[in-house]
Amino acid sequence: MTTAVEQTGTTWREAGDYHLRLDGNQIIARNVKGRVLKSVPAKVKKHEAFEQLEALRNFFIQHEATCRGTVENWFLTGRSVPVTVVCGVWRDDAWRRTLQDLVVTDGTVGGLLRGADESGLHLVDLEGESVIIPRTGAATITLPHPALMSDLADWREFAVELGVHQGLDQLYRHTTEKPGDPQERQRALDTYRSGHYESGGYLRNRARDFGCTYTSDGISLKVAEGGHTVTAHLDLFGHGPQTPADLGRLYFLAEGTRLDPAEIGPVAWSEGIRMAEHIWAGRTIAEDEDS
């Protein structure tokens, strides 16, 4: 369902000799003949109607980011989400785009989230059967991490058959299994120590755009594992966004204490490696370095 605010943005507004409206996250214009133009004329951008639509567009972009960030937080922290909350936000397009077709479970039944209404959450399970998680005051769901899904391959195959596109990267999220050998674990954590960025600012933006926390001494990401918050931390050596920066060692912390690699759980390990690989992929490549 499209909200009243969204309908306001998609309604043509008069702007002098032109009309404007939102098309997705873009402002489009049409002339007096009704022809939609390739771009908004410069003079129209000074009109009050354009400024109002620009503010509305920015609101939608921020709202979408907030919805996505909230759901990703639920996902990474393993939070139990009340069914009433999901039902309550479902009518909002931004929330629905993020939540729809995620695998959810109440601990008893699970499936792809296809809909939500006053009766509860409507799912499709691996057998293709429709199931419902009733809407009650006590009912909650979680969004399982793929590193913990023993039937992940089946879910991926099923999602392909249904043509599912997830608003949050869950089923097709890149996962990495922690090596059983201690030396292999250590090598994995040391992989990123030679990474170099000519631009600390680019590194900062790349980290933040990926949902990581950037500080002067490192890049980090928090996940929940076994009832505890675990922080994956990639050391950083630099002097701010205007100077080069070098990557250091990847390690994990729980309650401020560095974890032995053997103690790191599958979700924290997978997410930490995923973060480090993303940062590593954006490094400055030297001419004599194989990409």
Tab-separated table of C-alpha atoms in Angstrom, residues 23-276:
chain	number	residue	atom	x	y	z
A	23	ASP	CA	9.487	8.967	-10.096
A	24	GLY	CA	11.169	6.675	-7.610
A	25	ASN	CA	13.988	8.764	-6.166
A	26	GLN	CA	14.145	11.089	-9.168
A	27	ILE	CA	12.316	14.337	-9.837
A	28	ILE	CA	10.931	14.450	-13.366
A	29	ALA	CA	9.383	17.304	-15.326
A	30	ARG	CA	6.905	17.634	-18.167
A	31	ASN	CA	6.199	20.658	-20.325
A	32	VAL	CA	2.878	22.296	-21.181
A	33	LYS	CA	2.376	19.761	-23.981
A	34	GLY	CA	2.605	16.927	-21.485
A	35	ARG	CA	5.927	15.601	-22.745
A	36	VAL	CA	8.232	14.260	-20.038
A	37	LEU	CA	11.661	15.875	-20.339
A	38	LYS	CA	15.015	14.107	-20.090
A	39	SER	CA	16.023	16.412	-17.239
A	40	VAL	CA	14.568	19.174	-15.107
A	41	PRO	CA	15.360	22.614	-16.611
A	42	ALA	CA	17.743	24.684	-14.501
A	43	LYS	CA	15.254	27.522	-14.044
A	44	VAL	CA	12.620	25.112	-12.718
A	45	LYS	CA	15.008	23.939	-10.004
A	46	LYS	CA	14.665	27.381	-8.431
A	47	HIS	CA	10.897	27.040	-8.141
A	48	GLU	CA	9.311	26.383	-4.747
A	49	ALA	CA	7.621	23.235	-6.062
A	50	PHE	CA	11.012	21.739	-6.934
A	51	GLU	CA	12.428	22.593	-3.519
A	52	GLN	CA	9.448	20.927	-1.851
A	53	LEU	CA	9.857	17.789	-3.937
A	54	GLU	CA	13.591	17.771	-3.284
A	55	ALA	CA	12.928	17.833	0.462
A	56	LEU	CA	10.364	15.051	0.069
A	57	ARG	CA	12.780	13.014	-2.035
A	58	ASN	CA	15.489	13.344	0.616
A	59	PHE	CA	12.985	12.293	3.266
A	60	PHE	CA	12.117	9.140	1.321
A	61	ILE	CA	15.792	8.277	0.808
A	62	GLN	CA	16.532	8.724	4.504
A	63	HIS	CA	13.429	6.780	5.502
A	64	GLU	CA	14.406	3.892	3.235
A	65	ALA	CA	17.905	3.871	4.732
A	66	THR	CA	16.469	3.913	8.253
A	67	CYS	CA	14.189	0.955	7.507
A	68	ARG	CA	17.010	-1.021	5.947
A	69	GLY	CA	19.394	-0.203	8.788
A	70	THR	CA	16.848	-1.223	11.410
A	71	VAL	CA	16.104	-4.576	9.772
A	72	GLU	CA	19.808	-5.260	9.271
A	73	ASN	CA	20.329	-4.572	12.964
A	74	TRP	CA	17.609	-7.106	13.800
A	75	PHE	CA	19.340	-9.570	11.507
A	76	LEU	CA	22.894	-9.096	12.805
A	77	THR	CA	21.946	-9.003	16.468
A	78	GLY	CA	19.565	-11.955	16.282
A	79	ARG	CA	16.913	-9.798	17.900
A	80	SER	CA	13.445	-11.179	18.585
A	81	VAL	CA	11.023	-8.893	16.757
A	82	PRO	CA	7.377	-8.730	17.855
A	83	VAL	CA	4.986	-9.925	15.164
A	84	THR	CA	2.822	-6.905	15.972
A	85	VAL	CA	5.688	-4.615	14.929
A	86	VAL	CA	6.122	-6.302	11.543
A	87	CYS	CA	2.370	-6.226	10.919
A	88	GLY	CA	2.280	-2.583	11.941
A	89	VAL	CA	4.948	-1.392	9.498
A	90	TRP	CA	4.000	-3.659	6.587
A	91	ARG	CA	1.752	-1.080	4.901
A	92	ASP	CA	4.739	1.237	4.529
A	93	ASP	CA	6.392	0.556	1.164
A	94	ALA	CA	9.924	1.151	2.447
A	95	TRP	CA	9.520	-1.294	5.315
A	96	ARG	CA	7.839	-3.858	3.086
A	97	ARG	CA	10.561	-3.668	0.429
A	98	THR	CA	13.134	-4.511	3.092
A	99	LEU	CA	11.176	-7.226	4.918
A	100	GLN	CA	9.430	-9.032	2.079
A	101	ASP	CA	10.803	-12.468	1.187
A	102	LEU	CA	13.223	-12.662	4.093
A	103	VAL	CA	13.343	-16.033	5.819
A	104	VAL	CA	11.811	-15.614	9.272
A	105	THR	CA	10.987	-18.054	12.043
A	106	ASP	CA	9.195	-18.084	15.372
A	107	GLY	CA	11.206	-21.106	16.468
A	108	THR	CA	8.512	-23.557	15.404
A	109	VAL	CA	7.643	-22.637	11.834
A	110	GLY	CA	9.604	-20.661	9.295
A	111	GLY	CA	9.460	-19.514	5.718
A	112	LEU	CA	9.721	-16.660	3.271
A	113	LEU	CA	7.774	-13.663	4.528
A	114	ARG	CA	5.203	-12.940	1.819
A	115	GLY	CA	2.664	-10.787	3.606
A	116	ALA	CA	1.387	-9.367	6.883
A	117	ASP	CA	-2.043	-8.264	8.035
A	118	GLU	CA	-4.265	-8.195	11.095
A	119	SER	CA	-4.211	-11.994	11.329
A	120	GLY	CA	-0.420	-12.305	11.385
A	121	LEU	CA	2.544	-13.059	9.135
A	122	HIS	CA	2.004	-15.089	5.977
A	123	LEU	CA	4.900	-17.337	4.977
A	124	VAL	CA	5.759	-19.931	2.357
A	125	ASP	CA	7.819	-22.847	3.660
A	126	LEU	CA	10.300	-25.063	1.833
A	127	GLU	CA	7.501	-27.416	0.809
A	128	GLY	CA	5.732	-24.559	-0.940
A	129	GLU	CA	2.997	-24.599	1.678
A	130	SER	CA	1.436	-21.439	3.077
A	131	VAL	CA	1.853	-21.073	6.829
A	132	ILE	CA	0.947	-18.298	9.225
A	133	ILE	CA	2.476	-16.962	12.409
A	134	PRO	CA	-0.543	-15.579	14.281
A	135	ARG	CA	-0.496	-12.013	15.498
A	136	THR	CA	-0.504	-12.128	19.291
A	137	GLY	CA	0.993	-9.918	21.937
A	138	ALA	CA	3.647	-12.508	22.780
A	139	ALA	CA	4.542	-13.717	19.258
A	140	THR	CA	8.037	-12.879	18.005
A	141	ILE	CA	10.232	-13.794	15.060
A	142	THR	CA	13.919	-13.771	14.245
A	143	LEU	CA	15.755	-13.432	10.944
A	144	PRO	CA	18.181	-16.384	10.830
A	145	HIS	CA	21.708	-15.752	9.623
A	146	PRO	CA	22.743	-17.924	6.654
A	147	ALA	CA	25.851	-19.070	8.539
A	148	LEU	CA	23.476	-20.890	10.899
A	149	MET	CA	21.065	-22.278	8.293
A	150	SER	CA	21.727	-25.971	7.721
A	151	ASP	CA	19.242	-25.953	4.833
A	152	LEU	CA	20.678	-22.825	3.188
A	153	ALA	CA	21.230	-24.517	-0.189
A	154	ASP	CA	17.582	-25.605	-0.276
A	155	TRP	CA	16.375	-22.106	0.557
A	156	ARG	CA	18.559	-20.595	-2.142
A	157	GLU	CA	17.246	-23.022	-4.736
A	158	PHE	CA	13.661	-22.380	-3.643
A	159	ALA	CA	14.177	-18.611	-3.807
A	160	VAL	CA	15.459	-18.912	-7.377
A	161	GLU	CA	12.397	-20.946	-8.364
A	162	LEU	CA	10.116	-18.239	-6.963
A	163	GLY	CA	12.115	-15.387	-8.491
A	164	VAL	CA	12.666	-13.910	-5.041
A	165	HIS	CA	14.541	-10.626	-4.669
A	166	GLN	CA	15.412	-9.801	-1.075
A	167	GLY	CA	15.640	-6.200	0.076
A	168	LEU	CA	18.212	-7.296	2.658
A	169	ASP	CA	21.056	-9.576	1.652
A	170	GLN	CA	20.228	-12.724	3.622
A	171	LEU	CA	20.025	-15.915	1.578
A	172	TYR	CA	22.722	-14.884	-0.893
A	173	ARG	CA	24.918	-13.156	1.662
A	174	HIS	CA	28.558	-14.147	1.299
A	175	THR	CA	29.452	-16.429	4.188
A	176	THR	CA	32.786	-17.866	5.278
A	177	GLU	CA	33.249	-20.924	7.453
A	178	LYS	CA	35.880	-20.642	10.160
A	179	PRO	CA	38.844	-22.962	9.489
A	180	GLY	CA	39.285	-25.815	11.921
A	181	ASP	CA	43.072	-25.592	11.870
A	182	PRO	CA	44.525	-22.927	14.236
A	183	GLN	CA	47.241	-21.894	11.787
A	184	GLU	CA	44.712	-21.437	8.997
A	185	ARG	CA	42.578	-19.283	11.285
A	186	GLN	CA	45.588	-17.116	12.079
A	187	ARG	CA	46.493	-16.748	8.412
A	188	ALA	CA	42.938	-15.688	7.635
A	189	LEU	CA	43.058	-12.957	10.280
A	190	ASP	CA	46.438	-11.698	9.022
A	191	THR	CA	45.404	-11.600	5.342
A	192	TYR	CA	44.585	-7.889	5.294
A	193	ARG	CA	47.702	-6.480	6.961
A	194	SER	CA	49.302	-5.322	3.720
A	195	GLY	CA	46.290	-3.344	2.521
A	196	HIS	CA	46.989	0.303	1.686
A	197	TYR	CA	44.682	3.197	0.828
A	198	GLU	CA	46.086	6.336	-0.737
A	199	SER	CA	42.951	8.165	0.380
A	200	GLY	CA	41.843	7.820	3.975
A	201	GLY	CA	38.642	9.627	3.035
A	202	TYR	CA	37.762	7.014	0.440
A	203	LEU	CA	38.404	4.280	2.999
A	204	ARG	CA	36.164	6.030	5.526
A	205	ASN	CA	33.314	6.363	3.036
A	206	ARG	CA	33.675	2.775	1.852
A	207	ALA	CA	33.492	1.520	5.422
A	208	ARG	CA	30.496	3.644	6.396
A	209	ASP	CA	28.583	2.843	3.222
A	210	PHE	CA	28.963	-0.831	4.125
A	211	GLY	CA	27.411	-0.224	7.529
A	212	CYS	CA	30.660	-0.311	9.501
A	213	THR	CA	31.863	2.021	12.226
A	214	TYR	CA	34.951	4.022	11.235
A	215	THR	CA	37.315	5.547	13.802
A	216	SER	CA	40.906	6.735	13.703
A	217	ASP	CA	42.207	3.362	14.880
A	218	GLY	CA	39.994	0.897	13.084
A	219	ILE	CA	36.902	-0.281	11.265
A	220	SER	CA	34.406	-2.377	13.180
A	221	LEU	CA	31.080	-4.157	13.031
A	222	LYS	CA	28.941	-5.549	15.864
A	223	VAL	CA	27.028	-8.826	15.710
A	224	ALA	CA	25.282	-11.027	18.266
A	225	GLU	CA	26.617	-14.484	18.968
A	226	GLY	CA	25.548	-16.814	21.758
A	227	GLY	CA	23.813	-14.077	23.699
A	228	HIS	CA	26.839	-11.765	23.607
A	229	THR	CA	27.762	-8.799	21.447
A	230	VAL	CA	30.892	-9.512	19.433
A	231	THR	CA	32.830	-6.789	17.647
A	232	ALA	CA	34.858	-7.568	14.542
A	233	HIS	CA	37.686	-5.008	14.409
A	234	LEU	CA	40.108	-4.329	11.561
A	235	ASP	CA	43.088	-2.263	12.698
A	236	LEU	CA	43.766	0.959	10.842
A	237	PHE	CA	46.933	3.041	10.750
A	238	GLY	CA	46.524	6.559	9.395
A	239	HIS	CA	46.112	10.198	10.303
A	240	GLY	CA	42.663	11.081	9.052
A	241	PRO	CA	40.701	11.264	5.783
A	242	GLN	CA	43.191	13.594	4.097
A	243	THR	CA	46.115	11.177	4.387
A	244	PRO	CA	46.908	7.597	3.331
A	245	ALA	CA	45.965	4.688	5.587
A	246	ASP	CA	47.143	1.121	6.073
A	247	LEU	CA	45.120	-1.862	7.180
A	248	GLY	CA	46.171	-4.049	10.074
A	249	ARG	CA	45.071	-7.263	11.664
A	250	LEU	CA	41.500	-8.475	11.986
A	251	TYR	CA	40.462	-9.573	15.460
A	252	PHE	CA	37.320	-9.999	17.557
A	253	LEU	CA	36.262	-8.574	20.913
A	254	ALA	CA	33.572	-9.479	23.443
A	255	GLU	CA	32.946	-7.134	26.372
A	256	GLY	CA	36.248	-5.408	25.636
A	257	THR	CA	38.291	-8.618	25.727
A	258	ARG	CA	40.012	-9.959	22.647
A	259	LEU	CA	38.744	-13.411	21.753
A	260	ASP	CA	40.913	-16.353	20.918
A	261	PRO	CA	40.118	-17.351	17.303
A	262	ALA	CA	38.849	-20.705	18.579
A	263	GLU	CA	36.166	-18.862	20.596
A	264	ILE	CA	34.723	-16.922	17.668
A	265	GLY	CA	31.293	-18.142	16.611
A	266	PRO	CA	30.198	-18.801	13.008
A	267	VAL	CA	28.147	-15.601	12.587
A	268	ALA	CA	30.807	-13.276	13.994
A	269	TRP	CA	33.546	-14.962	11.978
A	270	SER	CA	31.564	-14.822	8.751
A	271	GLU	CA	30.539	-11.186	9.190
A	272	GLY	CA	34.039	-10.131	10.221
A	273	ILE	CA	35.609	-11.748	7.167
A	274	ARG	CA	32.885	-10.265	4.958
A	275	MET	CA	33.655	-6.791	6.315
A	276	ALA	CA	37.412	-7.211	5.921
